[in-house]
Amino acid sequence: LALHSEIMDLRADPEARAEGLIIDAKVEKGLGVVADCIVRWGKLELGDYVVSGTHGGKVRILNDVNNKAIKKASPSQPVRIVGLQTLPKAGDPIVCVQSEELAKEIISRREALNAKESHRAESSDAQLEVEIVGGASKKGFMARNVLNRYGLGDMVADEGDDVDKEKVQKTTDDDTIRIPIILKADADGTLAALRDTILAIQDESKLNLCIDPIAVSIGHVT
């Protein structure tokens, strides 16, 4: 990688506004939202306003990998940010903006767009539910809704129709053992890994299990 970057003369602008990725995020007592990020472009400075998805805030604390306070971060540097008002998702991009007003405007537009897409999806599901006839079709539709609730809908669709039918049949059998669970983790990345591991148990088990996460949250685990 170092050789390729040298040959291709790959360089980042160290004076531009920062762009990066959220590696992980959590809520710490006394600090609030703490986000671990890596700067991919530009410089990130203490006091900058940042936006990630529909989450934003002002960088109040900026630490390096050794958790020591720094005033600015350069490209390819991992940092820890404190100051976001709400919890961002791991893997989402994060960008530095000019002002708090611009950050709020970007977040407002993204929230409106998300609400419109959500409403469109709900309308589509409602129309599809009306069109479904027959007991088997209804069971399949309900099972797909359950899988979507767990965040597995896209994965099932990618695996093909055979896998989808198998999972639907397993979820809708009369002898299914439903196990409701509550998941809580200290960070978004930890929660995603925990959820995927636990939901994989129902596929690996010889019993006909349906693990149902009735509540999922991030925060201080007691």
JSON list of N, CA and C in Angstrom, two decimals, residues 169-178 208-211:
[
{"chain": "A", "resi": 169, "resn": "GLN", "atom": "N", "xyz": [-40.01, -20.48, 6.17]},
{"chain": "A", "resi": 169, "resn": "GLN", "atom": "CA", "xyz": [-40.63, -21.69, 6.66]},
{"chain": "A", "resi": 169, "resn": "GLN", "atom": "C", "xyz": [-40.25, -21.94, 8.11]},
{"chain": "A", "resi": 170, "resn": "LYS", "atom": "N", "xyz": [-38.95, -21.70, 8.42]},
{"chain": "A", "resi": 170, "resn": "LYS", "atom": "CA", "xyz": [-38.48, -21.93, 9.79]},
{"chain": "A", "resi": 170, "resn": "LYS", "atom": "C", "xyz": [-39.13, -20.97, 10.77]},
{"chain": "A", "resi": 171, "resn": "THR", "atom": "N", "xyz": [-39.36, -19.72, 10.33]},
{"chain": "A", "resi": 171, "resn": "THR", "atom": "CA", "xyz": [-39.91, -18.71, 11.22]},
{"chain": "A", "resi": 171, "resn": "THR", "atom": "C", "xyz": [-41.41, -18.89, 11.44]},
{"chain": "A", "resi": 172, "resn": "THR", "atom": "N", "xyz": [-42.10, -19.50, 10.45]},
{"chain": "A", "resi": 172, "resn": "THR", "atom": "CA", "xyz": [-43.55, -19.55, 10.52]},
{"chain": "A", "resi": 172, "resn": "THR", "atom": "C", "xyz": [-44.11, -20.91, 10.94]},
{"chain": "A", "resi": 173, "resn": "ASP", "atom": "N", "xyz": [-43.25, -21.89, 11.18]},
{"chain": "A", "resi": 173, "resn": "ASP", "atom": "CA", "xyz": [-43.75, -23.20, 11.64]},
{"chain": "A", "resi": 173, "resn": "ASP", "atom": "C", "xyz": [-44.47, -23.05, 12.97]},
{"chain": "A", "resi": 174, "resn": "ASP", "atom": "N", "xyz": [-45.46, -23.93, 13.19]},
{"chain": "A", "resi": 174, "resn": "ASP", "atom": "CA", "xyz": [-46.26, -23.85, 14.40]},
{"chain": "A", "resi": 174, "resn": "ASP", "atom": "C", "xyz": [-45.47, -24.20, 15.65]},
{"chain": "A", "resi": 175, "resn": "ASP", "atom": "N", "xyz": [-44.40, -25.03, 15.50]},
{"chain": "A", "resi": 175, "resn": "ASP", "atom": "CA", "xyz": [-43.63, -25.46, 16.67]},
{"chain": "A", "resi": 175, "resn": "ASP", "atom": "C", "xyz": [-42.45, -24.55, 16.97]},
{"chain": "A", "resi": 176, "resn": "THR", "atom": "N", "xyz": [-42.46, -23.34, 16.42]},
{"chain": "A", "resi": 176, "resn": "THR", "atom": "CA", "xyz": [-41.37, -22.40, 16.66]},
{"chain": "A", "resi": 176, "resn": "THR", "atom": "C", "xyz": [-41.30, -21.99, 18.13]},
{"chain": "A", "resi": 177, "resn": "ILE", "atom": "N", "xyz": [-40.07, -22.00, 18.67]},
{"chain": "A", "resi": 177, "resn": "ILE", "atom": "CA", "xyz": [-39.84, -21.56, 20.06]},
{"chain": "A", "resi": 177, "resn": "ILE", "atom": "C", "xyz": [-39.39, -20.11, 20.02]},
{"chain": "A", "resi": 178, "resn": "ARG", "atom": "N", "xyz": [-40.22, -19.20, 20.49]},
{"chain": "A", "resi": 178, "resn": "ARG", "atom": "CA", "xyz": [-39.89, -17.78, 20.48]},
{"chain": "A", "resi": 178, "resn": "ARG", "atom": "C", "xyz": [-39.15, -17.41, 21.76]},
{"chain": "A", "resi": 208, "resn": "ASN", "atom": "N", "xyz": [-36.18, -25.36, 16.48]},
{"chain": "A", "resi": 208, "resn": "ASN", "atom": "CA", "xyz": [-36.79, -24.34, 15.63]},
{"chain": "A", "resi": 208, "resn": "ASN", "atom": "C", "xyz": [-36.97, -23.07, 16.46]},
{"chain": "A", "resi": 209, "resn": "LEU", "atom": "N", "xyz": [-35.91, -22.26, 16.52]},
{"chain": "A", "resi": 209, "resn": "LEU", "atom": "CA", "xyz": [-35.90, -21.07, 17.37]},
{"chain": "A", "resi": 209, "resn": "LEU", "atom": "C", "xyz": [-36.26, -19.83, 16.57]},
{"chain": "A", "resi": 210, "resn": "CYS", "atom": "N", "xyz": [-36.88, -18.89, 17.25]},
{"chain": "A", "resi": 210, "resn": "CYS", "atom": "CA", "xyz": [-37.11, -17.55, 16.71]},
{"chain": "A", "resi": 210, "resn": "CYS", "atom": "C", "xyz": [-36.70, -16.56, 17.80]},
{"chain": "A", "resi": 211, "resn": "ILE", "atom": "N", "xyz": [-35.47, -16.06, 17.70]},
{"chain": "A", "resi": 211, "resn": "ILE", "atom": "CA", "xyz": [-34.96, -15.11, 18.69]},
{"chain": "A", "resi": 211, "resn": "ILE", "atom": "C", "xyz": [-35.48, -13.72, 18.35]}
]
